[in-house]
Structures are given as C-alpha cells and as structure tokens.
CSV table of C-alpha atoms in Angstrom, one decimal:
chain,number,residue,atom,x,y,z
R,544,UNK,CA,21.1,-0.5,-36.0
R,545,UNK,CA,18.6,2.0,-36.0
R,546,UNK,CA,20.5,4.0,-33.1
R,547,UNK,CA,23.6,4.3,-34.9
R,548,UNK,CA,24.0,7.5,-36.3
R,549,UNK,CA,27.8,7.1,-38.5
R,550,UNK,CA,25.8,8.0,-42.0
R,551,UNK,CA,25.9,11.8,-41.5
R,552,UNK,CA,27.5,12.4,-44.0
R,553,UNK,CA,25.2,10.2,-46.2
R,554,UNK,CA,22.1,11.4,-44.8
R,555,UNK,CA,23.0,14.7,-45.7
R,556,UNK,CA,23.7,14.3,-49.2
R,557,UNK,CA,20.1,12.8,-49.7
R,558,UNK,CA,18.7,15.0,-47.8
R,559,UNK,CA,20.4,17.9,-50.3
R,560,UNK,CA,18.7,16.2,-53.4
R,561,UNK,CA,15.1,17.7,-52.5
R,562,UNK,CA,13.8,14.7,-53.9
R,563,UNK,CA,10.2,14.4,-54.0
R,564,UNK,CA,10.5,10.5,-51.6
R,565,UNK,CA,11.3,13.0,-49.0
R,566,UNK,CA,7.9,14.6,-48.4
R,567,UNK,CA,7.2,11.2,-47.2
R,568,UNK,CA,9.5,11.4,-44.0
R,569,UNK,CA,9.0,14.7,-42.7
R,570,UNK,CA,10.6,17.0,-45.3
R,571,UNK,CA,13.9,15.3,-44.3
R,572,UNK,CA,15.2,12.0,-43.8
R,573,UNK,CA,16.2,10.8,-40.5
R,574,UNK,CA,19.7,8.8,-40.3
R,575,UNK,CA,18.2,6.0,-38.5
R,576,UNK,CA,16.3,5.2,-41.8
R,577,UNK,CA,17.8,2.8,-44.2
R,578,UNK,CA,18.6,4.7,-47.2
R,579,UNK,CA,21.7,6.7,-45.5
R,580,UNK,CA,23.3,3.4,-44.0
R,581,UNK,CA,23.1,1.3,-47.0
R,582,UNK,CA,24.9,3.9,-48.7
R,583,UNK,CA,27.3,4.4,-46.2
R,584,UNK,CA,28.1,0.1,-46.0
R,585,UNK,CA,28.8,0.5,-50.0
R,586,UNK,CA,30.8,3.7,-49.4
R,587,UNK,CA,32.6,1.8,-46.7
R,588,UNK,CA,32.6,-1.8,-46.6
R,589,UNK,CA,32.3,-2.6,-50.3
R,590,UNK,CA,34.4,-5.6,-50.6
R,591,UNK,CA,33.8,-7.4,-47.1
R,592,UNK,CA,30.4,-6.4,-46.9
R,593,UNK,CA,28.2,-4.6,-50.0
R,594,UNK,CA,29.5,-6.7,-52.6
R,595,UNK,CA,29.0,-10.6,-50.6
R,596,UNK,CA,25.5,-9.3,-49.2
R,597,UNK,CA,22.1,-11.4,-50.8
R,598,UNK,CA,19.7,-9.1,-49.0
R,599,UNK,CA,19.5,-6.3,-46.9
R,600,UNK,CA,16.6,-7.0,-44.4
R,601,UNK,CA,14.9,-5.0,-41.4
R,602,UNK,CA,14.8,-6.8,-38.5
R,603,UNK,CA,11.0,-7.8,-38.8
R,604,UNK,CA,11.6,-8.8,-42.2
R,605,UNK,CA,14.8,-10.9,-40.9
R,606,UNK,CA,12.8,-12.7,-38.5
R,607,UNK,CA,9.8,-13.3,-41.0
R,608,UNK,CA,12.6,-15.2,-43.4
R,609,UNK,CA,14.6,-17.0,-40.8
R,610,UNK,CA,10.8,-18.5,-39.8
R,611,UNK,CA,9.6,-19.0,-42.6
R,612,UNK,CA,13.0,-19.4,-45.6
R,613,UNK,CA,10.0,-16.6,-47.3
R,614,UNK,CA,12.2,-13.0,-48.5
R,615,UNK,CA,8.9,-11.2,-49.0
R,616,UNK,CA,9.3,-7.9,-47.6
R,617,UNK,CA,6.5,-6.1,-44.8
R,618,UNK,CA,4.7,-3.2,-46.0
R,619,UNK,CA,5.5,-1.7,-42.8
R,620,UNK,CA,9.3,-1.8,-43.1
R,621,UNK,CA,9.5,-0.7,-46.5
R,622,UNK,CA,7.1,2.4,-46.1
R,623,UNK,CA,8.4,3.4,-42.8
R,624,UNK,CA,12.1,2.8,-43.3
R,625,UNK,CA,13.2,2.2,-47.1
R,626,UNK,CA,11.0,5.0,-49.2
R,627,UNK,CA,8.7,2.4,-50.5
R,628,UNK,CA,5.5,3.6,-51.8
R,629,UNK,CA,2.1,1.9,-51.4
R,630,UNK,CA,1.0,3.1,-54.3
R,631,UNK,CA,3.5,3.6,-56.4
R,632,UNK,CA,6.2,1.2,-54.8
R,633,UNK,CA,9.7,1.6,-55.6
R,634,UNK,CA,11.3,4.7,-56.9
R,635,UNK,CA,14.0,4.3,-59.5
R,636,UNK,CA,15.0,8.0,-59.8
R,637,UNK,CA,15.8,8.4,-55.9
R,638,UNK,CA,18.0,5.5,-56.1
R,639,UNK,CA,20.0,6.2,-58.8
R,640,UNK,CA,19.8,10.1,-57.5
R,641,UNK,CA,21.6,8.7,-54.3
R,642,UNK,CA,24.5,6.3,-55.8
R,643,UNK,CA,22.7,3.4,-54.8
R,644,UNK,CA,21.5,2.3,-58.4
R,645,UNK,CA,22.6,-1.2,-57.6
R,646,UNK,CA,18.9,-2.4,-56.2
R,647,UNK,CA,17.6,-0.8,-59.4
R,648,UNK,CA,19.8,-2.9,-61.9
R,649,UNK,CA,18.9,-5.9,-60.2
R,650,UNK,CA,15.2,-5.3,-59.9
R,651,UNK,CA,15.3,-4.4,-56.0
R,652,UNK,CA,16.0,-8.4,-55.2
R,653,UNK,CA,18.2,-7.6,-52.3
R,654,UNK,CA,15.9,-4.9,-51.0
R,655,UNK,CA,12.2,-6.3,-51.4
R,656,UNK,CA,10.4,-6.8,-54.4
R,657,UNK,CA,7.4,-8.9,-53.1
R,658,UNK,CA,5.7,-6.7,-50.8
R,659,UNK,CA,3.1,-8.0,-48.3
R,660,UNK,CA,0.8,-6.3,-46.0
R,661,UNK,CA,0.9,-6.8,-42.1
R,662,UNK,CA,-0.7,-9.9,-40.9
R,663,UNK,CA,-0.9,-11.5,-44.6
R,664,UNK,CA,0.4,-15.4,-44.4
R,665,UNK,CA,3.6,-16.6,-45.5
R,666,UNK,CA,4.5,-19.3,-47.4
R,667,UNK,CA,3.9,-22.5,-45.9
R,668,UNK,CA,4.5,-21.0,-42.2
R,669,UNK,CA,6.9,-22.0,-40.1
R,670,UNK,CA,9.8,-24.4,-41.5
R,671,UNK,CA,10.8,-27.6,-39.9
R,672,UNK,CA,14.1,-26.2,-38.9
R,673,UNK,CA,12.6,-23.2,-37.4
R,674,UNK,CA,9.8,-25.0,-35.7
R,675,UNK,CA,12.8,-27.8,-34.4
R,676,UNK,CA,14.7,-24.3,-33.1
R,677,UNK,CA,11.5,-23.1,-30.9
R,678,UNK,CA,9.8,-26.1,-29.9
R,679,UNK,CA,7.1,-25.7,-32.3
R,680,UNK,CA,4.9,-27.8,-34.3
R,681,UNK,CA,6.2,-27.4,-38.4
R,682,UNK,CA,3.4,-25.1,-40.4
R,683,UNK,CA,2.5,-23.0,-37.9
R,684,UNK,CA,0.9,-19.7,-39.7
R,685,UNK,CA,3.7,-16.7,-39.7
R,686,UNK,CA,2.1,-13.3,-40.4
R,687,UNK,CA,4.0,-10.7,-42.1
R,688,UNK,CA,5.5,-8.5,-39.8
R,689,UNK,CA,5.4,-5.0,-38.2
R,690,UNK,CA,8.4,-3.2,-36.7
R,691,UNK,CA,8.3,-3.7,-33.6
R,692,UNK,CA,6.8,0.5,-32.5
R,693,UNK,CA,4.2,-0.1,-34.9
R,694,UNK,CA,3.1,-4.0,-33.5
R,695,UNK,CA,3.1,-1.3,-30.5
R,696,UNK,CA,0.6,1.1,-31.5
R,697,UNK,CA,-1.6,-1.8,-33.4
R,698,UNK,CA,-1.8,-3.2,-30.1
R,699,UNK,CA,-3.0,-0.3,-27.7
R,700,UNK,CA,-4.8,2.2,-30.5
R,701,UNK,CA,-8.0,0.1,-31.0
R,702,UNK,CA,-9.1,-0.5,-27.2
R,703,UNK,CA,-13.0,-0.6,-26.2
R,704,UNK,CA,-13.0,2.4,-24.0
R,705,UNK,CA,-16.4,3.1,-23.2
R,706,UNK,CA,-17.0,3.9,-19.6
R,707,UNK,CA,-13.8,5.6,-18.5
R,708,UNK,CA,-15.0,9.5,-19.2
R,709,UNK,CA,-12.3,10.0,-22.3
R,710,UNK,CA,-12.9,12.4,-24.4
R,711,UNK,CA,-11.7,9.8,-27.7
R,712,UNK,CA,-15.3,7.8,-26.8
R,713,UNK,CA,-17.6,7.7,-29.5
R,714,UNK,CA,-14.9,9.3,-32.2
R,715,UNK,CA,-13.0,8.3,-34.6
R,716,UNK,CA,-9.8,6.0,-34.0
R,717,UNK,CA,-8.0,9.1,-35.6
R,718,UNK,CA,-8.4,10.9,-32.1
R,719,UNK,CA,-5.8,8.4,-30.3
R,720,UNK,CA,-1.9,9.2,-30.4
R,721,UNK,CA,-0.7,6.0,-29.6
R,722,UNK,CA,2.9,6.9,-27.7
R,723,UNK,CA,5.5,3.0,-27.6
R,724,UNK,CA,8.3,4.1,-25.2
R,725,UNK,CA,10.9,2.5,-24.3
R,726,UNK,CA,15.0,3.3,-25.2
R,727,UNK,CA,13.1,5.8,-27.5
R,728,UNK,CA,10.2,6.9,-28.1
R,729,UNK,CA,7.9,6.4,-31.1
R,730,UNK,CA,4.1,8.3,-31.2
R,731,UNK,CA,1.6,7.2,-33.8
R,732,UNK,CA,-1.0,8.8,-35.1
R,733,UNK,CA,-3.2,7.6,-37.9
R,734,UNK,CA,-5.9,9.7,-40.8
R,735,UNK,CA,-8.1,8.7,-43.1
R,736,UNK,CA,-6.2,11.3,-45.4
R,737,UNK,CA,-2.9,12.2,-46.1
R,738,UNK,CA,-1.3,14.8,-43.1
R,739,UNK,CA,2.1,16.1,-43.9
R,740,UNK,CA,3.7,17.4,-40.5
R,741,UNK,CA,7.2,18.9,-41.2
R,742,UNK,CA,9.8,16.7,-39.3
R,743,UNK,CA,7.4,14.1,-38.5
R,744,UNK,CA,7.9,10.5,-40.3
R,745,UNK,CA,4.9,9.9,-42.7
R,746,UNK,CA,2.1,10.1,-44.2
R,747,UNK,CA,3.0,6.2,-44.5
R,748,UNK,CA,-0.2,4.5,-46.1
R,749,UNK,CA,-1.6,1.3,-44.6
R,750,UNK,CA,1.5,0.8,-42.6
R,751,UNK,CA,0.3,-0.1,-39.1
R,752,UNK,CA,-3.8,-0.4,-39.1
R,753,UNK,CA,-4.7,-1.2,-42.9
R,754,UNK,CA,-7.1,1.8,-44.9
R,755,UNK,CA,-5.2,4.4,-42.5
R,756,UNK,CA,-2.5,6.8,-43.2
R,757,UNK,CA,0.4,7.1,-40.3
R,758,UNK,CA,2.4,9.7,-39.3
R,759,UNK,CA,5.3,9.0,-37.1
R,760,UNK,CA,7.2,11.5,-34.5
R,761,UNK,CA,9.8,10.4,-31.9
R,762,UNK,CA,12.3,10.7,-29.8
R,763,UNK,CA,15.5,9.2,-30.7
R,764,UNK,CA,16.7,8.6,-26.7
R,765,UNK,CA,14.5,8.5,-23.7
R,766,UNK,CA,14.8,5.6,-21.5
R,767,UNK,CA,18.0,6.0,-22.6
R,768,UNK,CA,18.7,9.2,-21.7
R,769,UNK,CA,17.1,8.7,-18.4
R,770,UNK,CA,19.4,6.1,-17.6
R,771,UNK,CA,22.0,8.1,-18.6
R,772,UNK,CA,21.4,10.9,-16.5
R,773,UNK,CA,20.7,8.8,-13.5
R,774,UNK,CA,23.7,6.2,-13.9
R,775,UNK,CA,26.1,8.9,-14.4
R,776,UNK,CA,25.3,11.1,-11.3
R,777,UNK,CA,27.4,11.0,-8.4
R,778,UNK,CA,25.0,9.7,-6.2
R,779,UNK,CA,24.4,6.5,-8.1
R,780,UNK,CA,25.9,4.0,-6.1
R,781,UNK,CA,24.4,4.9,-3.0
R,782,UNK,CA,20.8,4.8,-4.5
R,783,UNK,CA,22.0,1.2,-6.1
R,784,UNK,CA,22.8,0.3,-2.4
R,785,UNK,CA,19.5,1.7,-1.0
R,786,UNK,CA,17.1,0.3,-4.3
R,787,UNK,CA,18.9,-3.3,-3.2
R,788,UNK,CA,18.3,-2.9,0.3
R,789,UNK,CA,14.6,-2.4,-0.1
R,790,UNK,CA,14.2,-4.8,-3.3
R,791,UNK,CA,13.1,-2.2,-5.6
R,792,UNK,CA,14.0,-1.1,-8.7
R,793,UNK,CA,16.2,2.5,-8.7
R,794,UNK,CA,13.1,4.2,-10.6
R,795,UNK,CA,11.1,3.1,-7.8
R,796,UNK,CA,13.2,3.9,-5.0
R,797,UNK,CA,13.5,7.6,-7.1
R,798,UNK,CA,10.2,7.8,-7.5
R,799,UNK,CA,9.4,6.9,-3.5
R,800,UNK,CA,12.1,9.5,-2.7
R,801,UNK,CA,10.7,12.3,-4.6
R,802,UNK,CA,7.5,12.1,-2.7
R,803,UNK,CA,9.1,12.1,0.4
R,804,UNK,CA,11.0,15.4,-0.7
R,805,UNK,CA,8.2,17.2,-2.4
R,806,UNK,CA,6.7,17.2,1.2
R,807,UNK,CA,3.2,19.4,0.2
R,808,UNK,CA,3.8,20.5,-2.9
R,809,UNK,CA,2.9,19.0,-6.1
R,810,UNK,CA,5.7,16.4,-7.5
R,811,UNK,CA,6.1,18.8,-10.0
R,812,UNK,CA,7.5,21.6,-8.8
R,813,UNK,CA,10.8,20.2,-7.2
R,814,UNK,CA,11.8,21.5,-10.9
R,815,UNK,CA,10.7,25.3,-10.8
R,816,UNK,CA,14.6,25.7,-11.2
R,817,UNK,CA,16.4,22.3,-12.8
R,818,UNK,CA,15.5,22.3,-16.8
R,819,UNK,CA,16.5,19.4,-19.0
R,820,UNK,CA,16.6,20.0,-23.3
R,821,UNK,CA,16.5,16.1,-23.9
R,822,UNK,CA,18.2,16.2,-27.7
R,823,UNK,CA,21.6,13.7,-26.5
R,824,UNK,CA,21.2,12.0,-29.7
R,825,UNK,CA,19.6,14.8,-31.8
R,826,UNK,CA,16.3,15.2,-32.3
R,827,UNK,CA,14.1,13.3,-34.7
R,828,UNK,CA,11.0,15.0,-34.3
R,829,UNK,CA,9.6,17.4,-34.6
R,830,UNK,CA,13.0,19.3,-35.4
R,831,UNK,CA,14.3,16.8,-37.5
R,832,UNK,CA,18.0,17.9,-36.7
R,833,UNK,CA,20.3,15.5,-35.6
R,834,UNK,CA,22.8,18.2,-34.9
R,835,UNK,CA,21.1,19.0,-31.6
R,836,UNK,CA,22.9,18.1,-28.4
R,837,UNK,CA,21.3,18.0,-25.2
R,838,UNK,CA,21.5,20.0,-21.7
R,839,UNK,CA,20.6,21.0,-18.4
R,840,UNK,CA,20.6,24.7,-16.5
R,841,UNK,CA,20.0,25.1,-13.0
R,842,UNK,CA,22.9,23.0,-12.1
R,843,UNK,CA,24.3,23.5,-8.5
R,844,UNK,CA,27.3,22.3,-6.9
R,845,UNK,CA,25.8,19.4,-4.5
R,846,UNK,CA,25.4,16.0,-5.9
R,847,UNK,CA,23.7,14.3,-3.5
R,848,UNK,CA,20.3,11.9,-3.4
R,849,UNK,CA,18.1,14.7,-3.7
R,850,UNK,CA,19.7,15.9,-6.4
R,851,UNK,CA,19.9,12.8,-8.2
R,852,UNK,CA,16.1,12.5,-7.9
R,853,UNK,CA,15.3,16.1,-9.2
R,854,UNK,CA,17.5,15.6,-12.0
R,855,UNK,CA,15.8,12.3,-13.0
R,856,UNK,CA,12.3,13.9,-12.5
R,857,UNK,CA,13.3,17.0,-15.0
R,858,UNK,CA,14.4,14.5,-17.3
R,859,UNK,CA,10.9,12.5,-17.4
R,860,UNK,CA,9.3,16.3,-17.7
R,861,UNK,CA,11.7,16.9,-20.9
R,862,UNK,CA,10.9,13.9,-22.6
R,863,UNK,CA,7.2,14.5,-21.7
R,864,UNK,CA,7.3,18.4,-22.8
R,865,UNK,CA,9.0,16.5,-26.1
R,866,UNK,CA,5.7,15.1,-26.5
R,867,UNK,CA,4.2,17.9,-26.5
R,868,UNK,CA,5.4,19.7,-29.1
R,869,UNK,CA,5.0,16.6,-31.2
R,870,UNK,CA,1.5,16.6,-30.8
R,871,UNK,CA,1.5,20.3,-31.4
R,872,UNK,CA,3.2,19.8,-34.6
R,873,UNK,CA,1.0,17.4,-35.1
R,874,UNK,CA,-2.1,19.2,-34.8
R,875,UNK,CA,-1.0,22.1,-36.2
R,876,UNK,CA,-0.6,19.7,-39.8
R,877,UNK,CA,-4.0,18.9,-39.1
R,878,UNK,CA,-4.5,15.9,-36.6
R,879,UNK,CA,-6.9,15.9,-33.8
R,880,UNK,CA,-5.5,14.2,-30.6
R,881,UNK,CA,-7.4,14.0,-27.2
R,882,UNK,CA,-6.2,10.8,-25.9
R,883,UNK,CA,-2.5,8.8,-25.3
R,884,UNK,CA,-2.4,5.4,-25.5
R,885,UNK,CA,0.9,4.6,-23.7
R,886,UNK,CA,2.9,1.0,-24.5
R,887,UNK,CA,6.4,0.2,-23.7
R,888,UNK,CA,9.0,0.0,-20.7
R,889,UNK,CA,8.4,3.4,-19.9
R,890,UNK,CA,5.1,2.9,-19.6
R,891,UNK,CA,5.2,0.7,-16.8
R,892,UNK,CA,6.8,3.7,-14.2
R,893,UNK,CA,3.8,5.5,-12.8
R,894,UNK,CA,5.9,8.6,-12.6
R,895,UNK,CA,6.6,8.5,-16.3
R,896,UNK,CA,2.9,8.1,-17.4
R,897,UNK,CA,1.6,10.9,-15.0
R,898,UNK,CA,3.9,13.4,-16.3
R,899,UNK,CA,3.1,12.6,-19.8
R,900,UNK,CA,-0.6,13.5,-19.2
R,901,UNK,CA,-0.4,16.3,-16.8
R,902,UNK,CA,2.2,18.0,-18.9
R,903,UNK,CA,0.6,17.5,-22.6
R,904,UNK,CA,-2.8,17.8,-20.9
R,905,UNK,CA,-4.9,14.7,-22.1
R,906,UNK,CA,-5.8,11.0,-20.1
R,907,UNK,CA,-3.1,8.6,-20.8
R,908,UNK,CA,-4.8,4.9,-21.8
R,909,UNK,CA,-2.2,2.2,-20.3
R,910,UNK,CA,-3.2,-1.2,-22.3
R,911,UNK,CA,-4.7,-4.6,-19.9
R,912,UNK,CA,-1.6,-6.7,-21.6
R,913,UNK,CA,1.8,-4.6,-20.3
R,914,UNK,CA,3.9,-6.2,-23.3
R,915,UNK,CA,1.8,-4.4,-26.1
R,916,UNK,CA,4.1,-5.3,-28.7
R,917,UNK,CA,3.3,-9.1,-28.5
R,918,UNK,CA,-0.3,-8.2,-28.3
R,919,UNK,CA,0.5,-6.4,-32.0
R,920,UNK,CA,2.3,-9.2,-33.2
R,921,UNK,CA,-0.2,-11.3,-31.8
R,922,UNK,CA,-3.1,-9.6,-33.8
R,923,UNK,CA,-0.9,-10.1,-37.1
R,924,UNK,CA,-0.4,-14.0,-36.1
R,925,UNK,CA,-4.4,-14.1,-35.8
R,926,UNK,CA,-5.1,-12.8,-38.8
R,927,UNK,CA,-2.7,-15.1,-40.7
R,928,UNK,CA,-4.2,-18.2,-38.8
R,929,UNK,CA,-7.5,-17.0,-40.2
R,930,UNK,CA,-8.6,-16.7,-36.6
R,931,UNK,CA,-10.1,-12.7,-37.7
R,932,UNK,CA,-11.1,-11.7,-40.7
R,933,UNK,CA,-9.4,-8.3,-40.6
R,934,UNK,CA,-6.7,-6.4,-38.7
R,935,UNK,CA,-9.2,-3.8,-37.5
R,936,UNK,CA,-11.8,-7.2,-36.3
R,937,UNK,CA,-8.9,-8.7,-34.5
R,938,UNK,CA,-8.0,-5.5,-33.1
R,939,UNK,CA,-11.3,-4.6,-31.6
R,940,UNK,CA,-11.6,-8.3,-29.4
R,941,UNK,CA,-7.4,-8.3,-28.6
R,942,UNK,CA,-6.9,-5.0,-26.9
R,943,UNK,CA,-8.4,-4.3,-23.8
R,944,UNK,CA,-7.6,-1.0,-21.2
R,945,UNK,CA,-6.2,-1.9,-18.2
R,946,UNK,CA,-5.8,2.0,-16.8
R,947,UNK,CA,-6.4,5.9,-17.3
R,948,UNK,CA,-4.2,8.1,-15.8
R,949,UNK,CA,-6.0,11.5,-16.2
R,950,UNK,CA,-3.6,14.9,-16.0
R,951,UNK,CA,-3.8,17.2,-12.6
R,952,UNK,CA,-5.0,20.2,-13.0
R,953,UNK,CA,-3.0,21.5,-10.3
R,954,UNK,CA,0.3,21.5,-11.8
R,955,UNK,CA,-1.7,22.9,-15.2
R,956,UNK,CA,0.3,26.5,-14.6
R,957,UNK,CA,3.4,25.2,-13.6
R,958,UNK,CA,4.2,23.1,-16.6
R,959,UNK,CA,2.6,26.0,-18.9
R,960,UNK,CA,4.9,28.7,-17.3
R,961,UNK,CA,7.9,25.8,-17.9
R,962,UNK,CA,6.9,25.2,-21.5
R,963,UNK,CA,7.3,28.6,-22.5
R,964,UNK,CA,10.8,29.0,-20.2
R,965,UNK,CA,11.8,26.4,-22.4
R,966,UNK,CA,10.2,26.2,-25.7
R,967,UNK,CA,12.6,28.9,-26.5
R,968,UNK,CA,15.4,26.0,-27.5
R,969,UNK,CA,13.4,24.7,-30.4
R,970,UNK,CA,12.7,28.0,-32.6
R,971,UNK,CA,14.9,28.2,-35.3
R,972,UNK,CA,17.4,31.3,-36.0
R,973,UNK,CA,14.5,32.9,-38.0
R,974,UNK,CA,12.2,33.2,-34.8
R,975,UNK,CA,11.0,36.7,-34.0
R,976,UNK,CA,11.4,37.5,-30.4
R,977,UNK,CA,8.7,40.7,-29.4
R,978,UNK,CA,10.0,42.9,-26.7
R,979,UNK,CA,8.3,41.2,-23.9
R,980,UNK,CA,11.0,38.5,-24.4
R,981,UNK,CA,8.3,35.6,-25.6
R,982,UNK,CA,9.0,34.0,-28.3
R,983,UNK,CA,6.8,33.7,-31.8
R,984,UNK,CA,8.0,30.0,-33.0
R,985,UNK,CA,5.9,30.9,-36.2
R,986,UNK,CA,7.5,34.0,-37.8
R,987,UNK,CA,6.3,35.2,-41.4
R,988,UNK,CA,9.5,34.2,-43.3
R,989,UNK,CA,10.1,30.8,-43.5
R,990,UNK,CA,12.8,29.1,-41.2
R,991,UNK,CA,16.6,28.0,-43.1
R,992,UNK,CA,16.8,24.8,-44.5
C-alpha cells in the first residue's frame, strides 16, 4: 500500500502539527508512511475495517507472523514507517496529537509493542502450518525482518571491493549510497552520527546495518514511470512486435535501437533537446512535495520508433539526474558519497546503470547475486540460525561484487549543461534568479513551508 497516495488530506494535517517525530522523516512526513493511512482507515472505514482490525502490520512484519504465529514487530518497519524511536520508542503525544489515541489506550498492541532488531530469532521458528504451506521442515529459524529496500541495501552495502580502483576502498562503509530500484527507487546511506537532510527519510537508528544511523531518499515512481512513458507512446505496439520477433525484452530492443541511432555520438546526447521532470507521483525526495506532477518539453509532432527510444532514454536520465540531487542533498547535510551500490530490477538494464554513474559522476557497484534482496534477507536468516555472529560478520562473507560500471567522462559536460537546464524545476518560489538567468537554489531567506 505504500504507493497509494488517498491520505492527503491526512498527511497534511500531521504534517501541520510541527511535531517534533517529524525531524525524523525529513522535516515532513511522506504519505506512503503509515501514520497518514491508518488515520485515514479510522476516518473512513471505522465500522468495517478500524474497529474489527487485531493489528495493523507492515508487510515484513505480516510475513514474520504468518511464519512464525510471533506479533513482534521489526525495528526496521517501525523506525522507518510508524515514528518509532530506537531510543525512546513510542511517542504518546504524536499520537494523541494526530486523533489516533486509540494505540495509546491500548498500550500500542495493535501496532507493535515488542520490538526486535533485524536478524534477531523468533519464537520457535517456523510453525508446523507454515512449514506444511512451504515444504519446509517445522522450526526452521525465522529472523526478524527488513523491508524489503532495506534487505536491499544490507545486501549490496558491505561488499569486499578491493581491487576494482573505487574510490570507497579502504574507507568507511559510510562512503557507499546503496541505490534498490525497481517500481521506485529507494537510496541508502548510513553514519555513525545522526545526519538530518531536509526531505530525506531518517536519521533512522540501527534500522538496516545495526550501530549505524540511516538516512533514506527516493523516488516514489521510476520503473514505473518508465513503463509508463514507454507503454503509452504511439509506437508501442510496433516495438512489442519487433522485441518478440527477436526474443528480447522491449528495454533491450530500446536499448539496441538507441545505439544504432546515436550513430557517433555519445548515447547521451540524442537528448540535447527531449527533457523529462520525472515527479508523476510527486516527489519524495529530496522535495518532499507530493504535489509535484511530472513532464516533458521538447515534444515534436512525430511519434515514431525513434522517438519512442529518445523518450525512454530521457526518462532513465531524469530518474538518474533525480539521483543526483539526492546525493547532493545528501552531502550537503553532511554525508560523504563516492560510490553506488545498485540492486533491484532496474539494475539489471545496462542502460539504466550507465546513466546513473555518468550522470551523478561516481562507479556504480552491481552485487555477484542479481536478487539482492534475498541476499539481505538471507543475511537476517543467517544470523537467526546462529550461522554469524553479527549482521555486519554475515555481511562481510554474503556479499560479493559481480561489476563496476565507472561514468564516461565524455558525456561529463553534456549532463552538467543539462543539470543546470533543468535543475531550475526543483527551486522553490523563494529562489533568487541573478541576471545571467542561473539559478541560486540556496537563497538567504528561507524557502515557504
């Protein structure tokens, strides 16, 4: 449920309390978290829904009882998702703040009020009933969960990568931005301090590599939106018809097709004039305004092949500049990022990866084990088997690199001059614009609420 966005009006009202939980996601909370559509279930479905309900789970959390009959909550999903605290735990004053002073009265039983850490054992593992459903011996060891971005980024952040030339060898783990992309996008980065990033999720302690603060941007759509904008083009059913003939996928064919276009030019460029803002769904980070719509100038009136593949390609390059300015906001708060670690779908379209590193400028590490999510989820299940002693151990021996895709430095100016051609759609009405007609994102007074 975390695409549906129906608790606007919900979201909005907590978001108008200032209350102090809110520092904690960004300044401003999403309406994909869970807050803002429990609210809007009570406000709506009271009697068929709110009032019948015994708990209100995340899907992680779901699956962790249906295995194991065990309603202990994940760290993860309550930190990321439900205003949890790691520290502190539950707040009772943003609850009742919001109208949803029900999970106080009862001691937050529906919502979580035994909290475990990722990878910790529960109960007696798997059930006989649930071992009878998967064709699994009874008492297997079940791990306390991660969502499912996060088993992402557990699962390609803490590679061995000596030997490949990246700049994140030899330093800290805090140096990798680990990106999980698939119908959206999630990028994690991790501290050994608190980092508050303004429209970024987080700081979320412990919740994906245990001692380590996260912070969290994303992008609500982007394999989404890409097949959006490439099932909805004119040209569609021919490139099904050609993708078929040649047993390829159509992001293949596309992706074969734009190097036989681009003739001697960088890939790149078949964009200098097709520009794609990628908000469809609003933007989560680093904006935090899911207001935003999306859209593309440079339109012209032919809709053929060609076309198809240009637009495609300039929407891989706005998801990718939307990357960018996460890991701008990002550093600007006070990481350090030299490295992606890419997981996911996406991940697996070569086109994808390459203009994620030639367009944020840093290597892009794809992980040995293409499903890095089960390799997450696999670390947890190793850890609760007593297999590792520790998240980080079981980290260091399960995730191996499989690629680096390094940027080209010949597209460097191109996606530079495009960034700033662009950039302009993310600067709030407060922006100062200087008479040269480039834009100061930064002005002196602070930007409206």
């Amino acid at each position: 449920m975390w695409l549906d966005h129906r608790a606007v009006s919900q979201v909005r009202r907590i978001n108008e309390t200032k209350h102090s939980v809110l520092q904690f996601v960004g300044g401003v909370m999403s309406v994909e978290m869970q807050a803002p559509k429990l609210l809007w279930l009570k406000e709506n479905l009271r009697e068929t829904c709110w009032d019948k309900a015994g708990h209100f789970f995340d899907l992680p959390d779901f699956l962790s009882w249906k295995a194991t009959g065990v309603t202990a909550r994940s760290l993860c999903s309550l930190v990321c998702k439900w205003t949890y605290s790691a520290e502190k735990g539950w707040d009772d004053s943003f609850w009742k703040m919001i109208g949803l002073e029900d999970f106080v009265a009862d001691n937050y039983n529906k919502i979580g009020n035994q909290v475990l850490p990722p990878g910790a054992s529960l109960g007696n593992g798997l059930t006989p009933e649930a071992a009878k459903d998967l064709g699994l011996p009874a008492g297997i060891a079940v791990a306390a969960s991660l969502i499912d971005a996060h088993a992402g980024g557990l699962g390609v952040i803490g590679a061995d990568v000596r030997g490949y030339g990246l700049a994140c060898e030899g330093q800290p783990v805090t140096s990798r931005l680990a990106v999980i992309c698939g119908t959206s996008s999630c990028h994690m980065g991790i501290s050994k301090d608190p980092i508050f990033v303004p429209g970024v999720w987080g700081p979320y302690f412990s919740a994906m590599v245990p001692g380590f603060w996260l912070n969290e941007g994303g992008q609500s759509v982007t394999g989404k939106l890409i097949d959006h904008m490439v099932q909805g083009h004119a040209a569609f059913p021919e490139l099904q018809a050609k993708a078929t003939a040649r047993c390829q996928s159509v992001y293949a064919y596309l992706n074969s097709h734009l190097d036989l276009i681009k003739k001697a030019q960088p890939v790149g460029f078949l964009t200098v004039d097709l520009h794609v803002w990628p908000d469809f769904h609003g933007n989560r980070s680093p904006l935090a305004d899911l207001t935003l719509k999306g859209m593309v100038t440079g339109l012209k009136l032919s809709q053929d092949l060609d076309d198809l593949a240009i637009l495609y390609l300039a929407t891989v390059q706005a998801i990718a500049f939307g990357t960018r300015l996460i890991i701008e906001a990002m550093e600007a708060g006070g990481h350090s990022i030299s490295t992606l670690f890419l997981c996911g779908g996406l991940s697996k379209n070569p086109l994808f990866v390459q203009m994620h590193a030639d367009i944020t400028g840093m290597p892009v590490v794809l992980s040995q084990e293409v499903e890095s999510v089960l390799v997450g989820a696999a670390i947890l299940g190793a850890c609760a088997s007593g297999d590792f002693a520790s998240v980080q151990e079981a980290m260091a021996r399960m995730s191996k690199v499989g690629k680096v895709v390094f940027p080209r430095l010949e597209d460097k100016s191109l996606h530079q001059n495009s960034f700033l051609r662009t950039s302009f759609q993310t600067i709030p009405e407060s922006a100062e614009t200087c008479s040269t007609g480039i834009i100061n994102p930064h002005p002196t007074s602070a930007p409206p609420a």
